[in-house]
Coordinates of C-alpha atoms in Angstrom, one line a residue:
Chain H
M182 CA 44.0 -28.4 -62.2
G183 CA 41.4 -28.3 -59.4
W184 CA 38.7 -29.9 -61.5
G185 CA 35.9 -31.4 -59.6
V186 CA 37.2 -30.1 -56.3
V187 CA 33.8 -28.3 -55.8
D188 CA 31.8 -31.3 -56.3
K189 CA 34.1 -33.4 -54.2
E190 CA 33.8 -30.9 -51.3
A191 CA 30.0 -31.1 -51.5
E192 CA 30.0 -34.9 -51.6
L193 CA 32.4 -35.2 -48.6
K194 CA 30.5 -32.7 -46.5
R195 CA 27.3 -34.6 -47.1
L196 CA 29.0 -37.7 -45.9
M197 CA 30.5 -35.9 -42.9
L198 CA 27.1 -34.5 -41.8
R199 CA 25.5 -38.0 -42.1
G200 CA 28.5 -39.4 -40.1
L201 CA 28.0 -36.8 -37.4
D202 CA 24.4 -38.0 -37.2
G203 CA 25.6 -41.5 -36.6
D204 CA 25.4 -43.1 -40.1
P205 CA 28.1 -45.8 -40.2
V206 CA 27.8 -46.5 -43.9
A207 CA 28.4 -42.8 -44.8
W208 CA 31.2 -42.7 -42.3
R209 CA 32.9 -45.8 -43.9
V210 CA 32.7 -44.2 -47.3
L211 CA 34.0 -40.9 -46.0
L212 CA 37.1 -42.5 -44.3
S213 CA 37.8 -44.6 -47.4
E214 CA 37.7 -41.4 -49.6
L215 CA 39.9 -39.6 -47.2
R216 CA 42.3 -42.4 -47.1
A217 CA 42.7 -42.2 -50.9
A218 CA 43.2 -38.4 -50.6
L219 CA 45.6 -38.5 -47.6
T220 CA 47.9 -41.2 -48.9
P221 CA 49.4 -39.2 -51.8
F222 CA 49.2 -36.0 -49.7
F223 CA 51.5 -37.4 -47.0
R224 CA 53.6 -39.4 -49.4
R225 CA 54.5 -36.2 -51.4
R226 CA 55.3 -34.3 -48.2
L227 CA 57.4 -37.1 -46.6
A228 CA 60.1 -37.1 -49.3
G229 CA 62.7 -39.6 -48.1
C230 CA 60.5 -41.4 -45.6
E231 CA 57.4 -42.5 -47.5
A232 CA 57.3 -45.6 -45.4
D233 CA 55.8 -43.4 -42.6
A234 CA 52.9 -42.3 -44.9
E235 CA 50.7 -45.3 -44.1
D236 CA 51.1 -44.8 -40.3
L237 CA 50.4 -41.1 -40.7
V238 CA 47.3 -41.9 -42.7
Q239 CA 46.0 -44.2 -39.9
D240 CA 46.9 -41.6 -37.3
C241 CA 45.0 -39.0 -39.2
L242 CA 41.9 -41.2 -39.8
I243 CA 41.8 -41.9 -36.0
A244 CA 42.1 -38.2 -35.3
I245 CA 39.3 -37.4 -37.8
H246 CA 37.2 -40.0 -36.1
A247 CA 37.9 -39.0 -32.5
K248 CA 37.6 -35.3 -33.1
R249 CA 34.7 -35.3 -35.5
A250 CA 32.7 -33.3 -33.0
T251 CA 34.9 -30.3 -33.7
F252 CA 33.6 -29.9 -37.2
D253 CA 31.4 -26.9 -37.6
R254 CA 28.5 -27.8 -39.8
S255 CA 28.3 -24.4 -41.3
L256 CA 31.9 -24.5 -42.6
P257 CA 33.6 -26.4 -45.5
F258 CA 34.6 -29.9 -44.9
T259 CA 37.9 -29.7 -46.8
A260 CA 39.4 -26.9 -44.7
W261 CA 38.7 -28.9 -41.6
A262 CA 40.2 -32.1 -42.9
Y263 CA 43.2 -30.3 -44.3
A264 CA 43.9 -28.5 -41.0
I265 CA 43.9 -31.9 -39.2
A266 CA 46.1 -33.5 -41.9
R267 CA 48.6 -30.6 -41.7
Y268 CA 48.6 -30.7 -37.9
K269 CA 49.4 -34.4 -37.9
L270 CA 52.2 -33.9 -40.4
I271 CA 53.7 -31.1 -38.3
D272 CA 53.4 -33.3 -35.2
H273 CA 55.1 -36.1 -37.0
F274 CA 58.1 -33.9 -38.0
R275 CA 58.4 -32.6 -34.5
R276 CA 58.5 -36.1 -33.1
L277 CA 61.3 -36.9 -35.5
G278 CA 63.2 -33.8 -34.2
R279 CA 63.0 -32.1 -37.5
R280 CA 62.0 -28.5 -37.9
A281 CA 58.2 -28.5 -38.5
D282 CA 58.2 -26.4 -41.6
V283 CA 54.9 -27.1 -43.4
P284 CA 53.8 -24.2 -45.5
L285 CA 50.0 -23.3 -45.2
E286 CA 48.4 -24.1 -48.6
E287 CA 45.0 -23.9 -50.0
A288 CA 42.9 -26.6 -48.3
S289 CA 41.9 -27.9 -51.7
V290 CA 45.3 -29.5 -52.3
L291 CA 44.0 -32.3 -50.2
L292 CA 41.5 -33.2 -52.9
A293 CA 43.4 -32.0 -56.0
E294 CA 46.1 -34.6 -55.5
H295 CA 43.6 -37.2 -55.2
T296 CA 42.1 -36.5 -58.6
V297 CA 45.0 -37.7 -60.6
E298 CA 46.8 -40.1 -58.4
D299 CA 50.5 -39.5 -59.4
G300 CA 52.7 -38.0 -62.0
V301 CA 53.1 -41.2 -63.9
V302 CA 49.4 -41.6 -64.6
R303 CA 49.1 -38.0 -65.4
R304 CA 52.1 -38.2 -68.0
D305 CA 50.6 -41.3 -69.6
L306 CA 47.3 -39.8 -69.8
K307 CA 48.7 -36.7 -71.4
K308 CA 50.6 -38.8 -74.0
V309 CA 47.5 -40.8 -74.9
L310 CA 45.3 -37.7 -75.2
S311 CA 47.9 -35.8 -77.3
I312 CA 47.0 -37.8 -80.4
L313 CA 43.6 -36.0 -80.5
P314 CA 43.1 -32.6 -82.1
L315 CA 43.1 -29.8 -79.5
R316 CA 39.4 -29.0 -79.5
Q317 CA 38.3 -32.6 -79.3
R318 CA 40.9 -33.2 -76.6
R319 CA 39.7 -30.3 -74.4
L320 CA 36.2 -31.7 -74.7
I321 CA 37.2 -35.2 -73.7
E322 CA 39.2 -33.8 -70.7
D323 CA 36.2 -31.9 -69.5
V324 CA 33.8 -34.8 -69.7
R325 CA 35.8 -37.7 -68.7
I326 CA 38.3 -36.2 -66.2
G327 CA 36.9 -32.7 -65.3
G328 CA 33.5 -34.1 -64.2
F329 CA 31.5 -31.6 -66.3
S330 CA 28.2 -32.8 -67.8
L331 CA 28.2 -33.2 -71.6
A332 CA 26.1 -30.1 -72.1
E333 CA 28.4 -28.0 -69.9
A334 CA 31.6 -29.3 -71.6
A335 CA 29.9 -28.7 -75.0
R336 CA 29.2 -25.1 -74.0
R337 CA 32.7 -24.6 -72.7
N338 CA 34.3 -25.7 -75.9
G339 CA 31.9 -24.3 -78.4
F340 CA 30.2 -27.5 -79.5
T341 CA 26.5 -28.0 -79.8
E342 CA 25.4 -30.9 -77.5
G343 CA 24.7 -33.2 -80.4
A344 CA 28.1 -32.5 -82.0
A345 CA 29.9 -32.9 -78.6
K346 CA 28.2 -36.3 -78.2
V347 CA 29.5 -37.6 -81.6
S348 CA 32.9 -36.0 -80.9
V349 CA 33.3 -37.8 -77.5
H350 CA 32.2 -41.1 -79.1
R351 CA 34.7 -40.8 -81.9
S352 CA 37.5 -39.7 -79.5
M353 CA 37.0 -42.6 -77.3
K354 CA 37.1 -44.9 -80.3
T355 CA 40.4 -43.4 -81.5
L356 CA 41.8 -43.6 -78.0
S357 CA 40.9 -47.2 -77.3
A358 CA 42.3 -48.1 -80.8
S359 CA 45.6 -46.3 -80.1
V360 CA 46.0 -48.0 -76.6
S361 CA 45.2 -51.5 -77.9
T362 CA 47.7 -51.2 -80.9
D363 CA 50.3 -50.0 -78.3
E364 CA 49.9 -53.2 -76.4
D365 CA 50.5 -55.5 -79.4
Chain Y
M29 CA 46.7 -53.0 -38.3
K30 CA 45.7 -52.7 -41.9
T31 CA 44.1 -49.4 -42.9
D32 CA 41.1 -51.3 -44.3
D33 CA 40.5 -53.0 -41.0
L34 CA 41.0 -49.7 -39.2
I35 CA 38.3 -48.0 -41.2
D36 CA 35.9 -50.9 -40.7
A37 CA 36.5 -50.7 -36.9
L38 CA 36.1 -47.0 -36.7
A39 CA 32.8 -47.0 -38.8
A40 CA 31.3 -50.0 -36.9
G41 CA 30.9 -48.4 -33.5
L42 CA 29.8 -44.9 -34.8
E43 CA 27.7 -42.9 -32.6
P44 CA 26.0 -39.5 -33.2
V45 CA 27.9 -36.6 -31.7
R46 CA 27.0 -33.1 -30.6
P47 CA 29.3 -30.2 -31.6
A48 CA 32.4 -30.0 -29.3
R49 CA 32.8 -26.9 -27.0
L50 CA 34.4 -26.1 -23.7
D51 CA 32.5 -28.0 -21.0
P52 CA 30.3 -25.3 -19.3
A53 CA 30.1 -27.4 -16.1
L54 CA 33.8 -27.5 -15.8
L55 CA 34.1 -23.7 -16.5
A56 CA 31.6 -23.1 -13.8
W57 CA 33.7 -25.2 -11.4
A58 CA 36.7 -23.3 -12.5
G59 CA 34.9 -20.0 -11.4
G60 CA 34.0 -21.6 -8.2
A61 CA 37.6 -22.8 -7.6
A62 CA 38.8 -19.3 -8.2
A63 CA 36.3 -17.8 -5.6
V64 CA 37.2 -20.4 -3.0
A65 CA 41.0 -19.7 -3.6
V66 CA 40.4 -16.0 -3.1
V67 CA 38.5 -16.5 0.2
L68 CA 40.8 -19.2 1.6
L69 CA 44.2 -17.9 0.5
L70 CA 43.7 -14.1 0.5
G71 CA 40.6 -13.6 2.6
A72 CA 37.4 -11.8 1.7
R73 CA 37.4 -8.1 2.1
S74 CA 36.0 -7.1 5.5
D75 CA 33.4 -4.7 4.0
L76 CA 32.3 -7.2 1.4
A77 CA 28.4 -7.0 1.8
Q78 CA 28.7 -3.2 1.8
A79 CA 31.2 -2.9 -1.2
L80 CA 29.1 -5.0 -3.4
Q81 CA 26.3 -2.5 -3.2
A82 CA 28.4 0.0 -5.1
P83 CA 28.9 -0.2 -8.9
T84 CA 32.7 -0.2 -8.9
P85 CA 33.3 -3.9 -8.1
W86 CA 30.8 -4.9 -10.7
L87 CA 32.3 -2.7 -13.3
K88 CA 35.7 -4.4 -12.7
A89 CA 33.9 -7.8 -12.9
I90 CA 32.3 -6.9 -16.2
Y91 CA 35.7 -6.0 -17.7
T92 CA 37.4 -9.2 -16.4
A93 CA 34.5 -11.5 -17.1
T94 CA 34.1 -10.2 -20.6
L95 CA 37.8 -10.9 -21.1
A96 CA 37.4 -14.4 -19.9
Q97 CA 34.3 -14.8 -22.2
A98 CA 36.4 -13.5 -25.2
A99 CA 39.2 -15.8 -24.3
I100 CA 36.9 -18.8 -24.1
W101 CA 35.5 -17.8 -27.6
A102 CA 39.1 -17.7 -28.9
A103 CA 39.9 -21.1 -27.4
M104 CA 36.8 -22.5 -28.9
R105 CA 37.7 -21.1 -32.4
L106 CA 41.4 -22.4 -32.0
G107 CA 40.0 -25.8 -31.0
R108 CA 38.2 -26.3 -34.2
P109 CA 40.6 -27.1 -37.1
G110 CA 40.4 -24.8 -40.0
V111 CA 38.5 -22.0 -38.2
D112 CA 39.9 -18.6 -38.3
P113 CA 40.7 -17.4 -34.7
R114 CA 41.3 -13.8 -35.5
P115 CA 37.8 -12.4 -34.8
A116 CA 38.2 -13.6 -31.2
L117 CA 41.7 -12.2 -30.9
F118 CA 40.5 -8.9 -32.1
A119 CA 37.8 -8.9 -29.5
L120 CA 40.3 -9.5 -26.8
L121 CA 42.5 -6.6 -28.0
A122 CA 39.4 -4.3 -28.3
L123 CA 38.4 -5.0 -24.8
V124 CA 41.9 -4.2 -23.4
G125 CA 42.0 -1.2 -25.7
A126 CA 38.7 0.1 -24.3
A127 CA 39.8 -0.4 -20.7
V128 CA 43.1 1.3 -21.2
T129 CA 41.4 4.2 -22.9
W130 CA 39.0 4.5 -20.1
G131 CA 41.8 4.4 -17.5
G132 CA 43.7 7.0 -19.5
I133 CA 40.8 9.4 -19.7
E134 CA 40.1 9.0 -16.0
T135 CA 43.7 9.7 -15.1
A136 CA 43.9 12.7 -17.4
L137 CA 40.8 14.3 -15.8
K138 CA 42.4 14.1 -12.3
P139 CA 44.6 16.8 -10.7
P140 CA 48.2 16.0 -11.7
D141 CA 49.3 15.3 -8.1
Q142 CA 46.7 12.5 -7.6
R143 CA 47.4 10.7 -10.9
M144 CA 50.2 8.5 -9.8
A145 CA 48.4 7.5 -6.5
G146 CA 45.3 6.5 -8.5
W147 CA 47.2 4.5 -11.0
L148 CA 49.3 2.5 -8.4
G149 CA 46.6 2.3 -5.6
Q150 CA 47.6 0.5 -2.5
T151 CA 48.3 -2.9 -4.0
W152 CA 49.8 -2.5 -7.5
D153 CA 52.8 -4.6 -6.5
V154 CA 50.8 -7.7 -5.4
C155 CA 47.7 -7.5 -7.7
G156 CA 49.1 -9.3 -10.7
L157 CA 50.8 -12.0 -8.6
N158 CA 47.5 -12.5 -6.6
I159 CA 45.6 -13.0 -9.8
L160 CA 48.2 -15.4 -11.1
L161 CA 48.1 -17.4 -7.8
V162 CA 44.2 -17.6 -8.0
S163 CA 44.4 -18.6 -11.7
A164 CA 46.6 -21.6 -10.8
F165 CA 43.5 -23.0 -9.2
A166 CA 41.1 -22.2 -12.0
G167 CA 43.5 -23.1 -14.8
P168 CA 43.5 -27.0 -14.6
L169 CA 39.7 -27.0 -14.8
V170 CA 39.7 -24.7 -17.7
F171 CA 42.2 -26.8 -19.6
L172 CA 40.2 -29.9 -18.7
S173 CA 37.1 -28.3 -20.2
A174 CA 38.8 -28.1 -23.5
R175 CA 39.7 -31.7 -23.9
R176 CA 37.2 -32.5 -26.5
L177 CA 38.5 -29.8 -28.8
A178 CA 41.3 -30.3 -31.4
P179 CA 43.7 -27.3 -31.3
T180 CA 45.9 -27.4 -34.3
R181 CA 48.0 -24.5 -32.6
P182 CA 48.5 -25.8 -29.1
T183 CA 50.5 -22.8 -27.9
A184 CA 47.9 -20.3 -29.1
A185 CA 45.1 -22.4 -27.7
G186 CA 47.0 -22.6 -24.3
L187 CA 47.3 -18.8 -24.4
A188 CA 43.5 -18.5 -24.9
L189 CA 42.8 -21.0 -22.1
G190 CA 45.4 -19.2 -19.8
L191 CA 43.7 -15.9 -20.4
A192 CA 40.3 -17.4 -19.7
S193 CA 41.7 -18.8 -16.3
G194 CA 43.2 -15.4 -15.6
G195 CA 39.9 -13.6 -16.4
L196 CA 38.0 -15.9 -14.0
A197 CA 40.5 -15.4 -11.3
A198 CA 40.6 -11.7 -11.7
T199 CA 36.8 -11.6 -11.6
A200 CA 36.7 -13.5 -8.2
Y201 CA 39.7 -11.4 -6.9
G202 CA 38.0 -8.1 -7.9
L203 CA 34.7 -8.9 -6.4
L204 CA 35.8 -10.6 -3.2
H205 CA 39.2 -9.3 -2.2
C206 CA 40.5 -6.3 -4.0
G207 CA 39.4 -2.8 -2.9
E208 CA 41.1 -0.8 -5.7
A209 CA 38.5 1.3 -7.5
T210 CA 40.2 3.2 -10.4
A211 CA 39.9 2.2 -14.0
A212 CA 43.5 3.0 -14.5
F213 CA 44.5 0.5 -11.9
V214 CA 42.3 -2.3 -13.3
A215 CA 43.3 -1.6 -16.9
T216 CA 47.0 -1.9 -16.0
W217 CA 47.4 -4.3 -13.1
Y218 CA 44.5 -6.7 -13.6
T219 CA 45.3 -6.8 -17.4
L220 CA 48.9 -7.6 -16.6
G221 CA 47.9 -10.4 -14.1
I222 CA 45.6 -11.9 -16.7
A223 CA 48.3 -11.6 -19.4
A224 CA 50.8 -13.4 -17.2
A225 CA 48.3 -16.2 -16.7
G226 CA 47.9 -16.3 -20.5
L227 CA 51.7 -16.6 -21.0
I228 CA 51.9 -19.6 -18.5
G229 CA 48.8 -21.2 -20.3
A230 CA 50.7 -20.9 -23.6
A231 CA 53.8 -22.6 -22.2
V232 CA 51.5 -25.4 -20.7
G233 CA 49.3 -25.7 -23.8
R234 CA 52.3 -26.3 -26.0
F235 CA 52.7 -29.7 -24.4
A236 CA 49.4 -30.4 -22.6
L237 CA 47.1 -29.7 -25.6
R238 CA 48.8 -32.0 -28.1
W239 CA 46.5 -34.7 -29.5

């Protein structure tokens, strides 16, 4: 897990810096990305009252907007956003009169949960990919899910770049064939 | 309101922002309020002009003002989500440690029969309370100066702001009113007064600093 988190951090931070300079387009993209990350983040931690997740997401987006000046440009974006999300979650629990027991996690969980939306998708994906031979499967995971370039993924799995290209192509063909026969 | 509409609305009116910090103008007002409170409530010392020619009041002021500065730094770090506040807390502890060490050495070098008198001075029983009284006037302005920040630990941030208020109050008190001149006295009773202001700040911050 945790694939693409580094790239994601760089992308979000770039958007954040542009937002701080007053770029409304970047800000809109950033808030949308955050919404997609925050929704599963809150839903998972609100076991039993998922209905509040949407309110909490809105609350958190407003806080991120209103308090954007507290972001230190020299520090990682994810750590800042995670600290706000965690604070809003604790505040929510406190208002409900529940003991606010929210463990301090790695800030990257905010992005990790966003990468594969929920367990169902992950399970399905695993099932579909399991028809491929292991080496081919790892390659396709790296390229199509992990966010590696073809050259990087080839190196990671011991392919030459040309062979990797062919392998990915074949794998995709196999996969799409298997999915479409499933649906018949 | 739908989340999509909310995002549109927030992005539409976006303006560039400068990094948030404690408002320096309000902090200056807080220092002024502390000075006024000392003069009006406790009275300036009668030998003020003469006393300020000597180094002692200024040494006291350096200690308490540096404490205030470190507390402001701590409040700033606590007011930025995801920033580690520990460097500022270590700085606070180091300052107190240095003052206590100095006071201890000074006391140890005195003849044994003068040690107690130097430590308690004339005013040990009112010093802390006076500092607390004065910080009640500086505190609201110090808290107000932090309103742009986003403390994710309101109690800790309140503690830092309370210590900053106490530091400002002690500085005004030490320069304008108090005639005590030993390091042991300052390291003990001034520090306790500032710490008490910090504890009250923590209790206030727990509620006042939520956002």
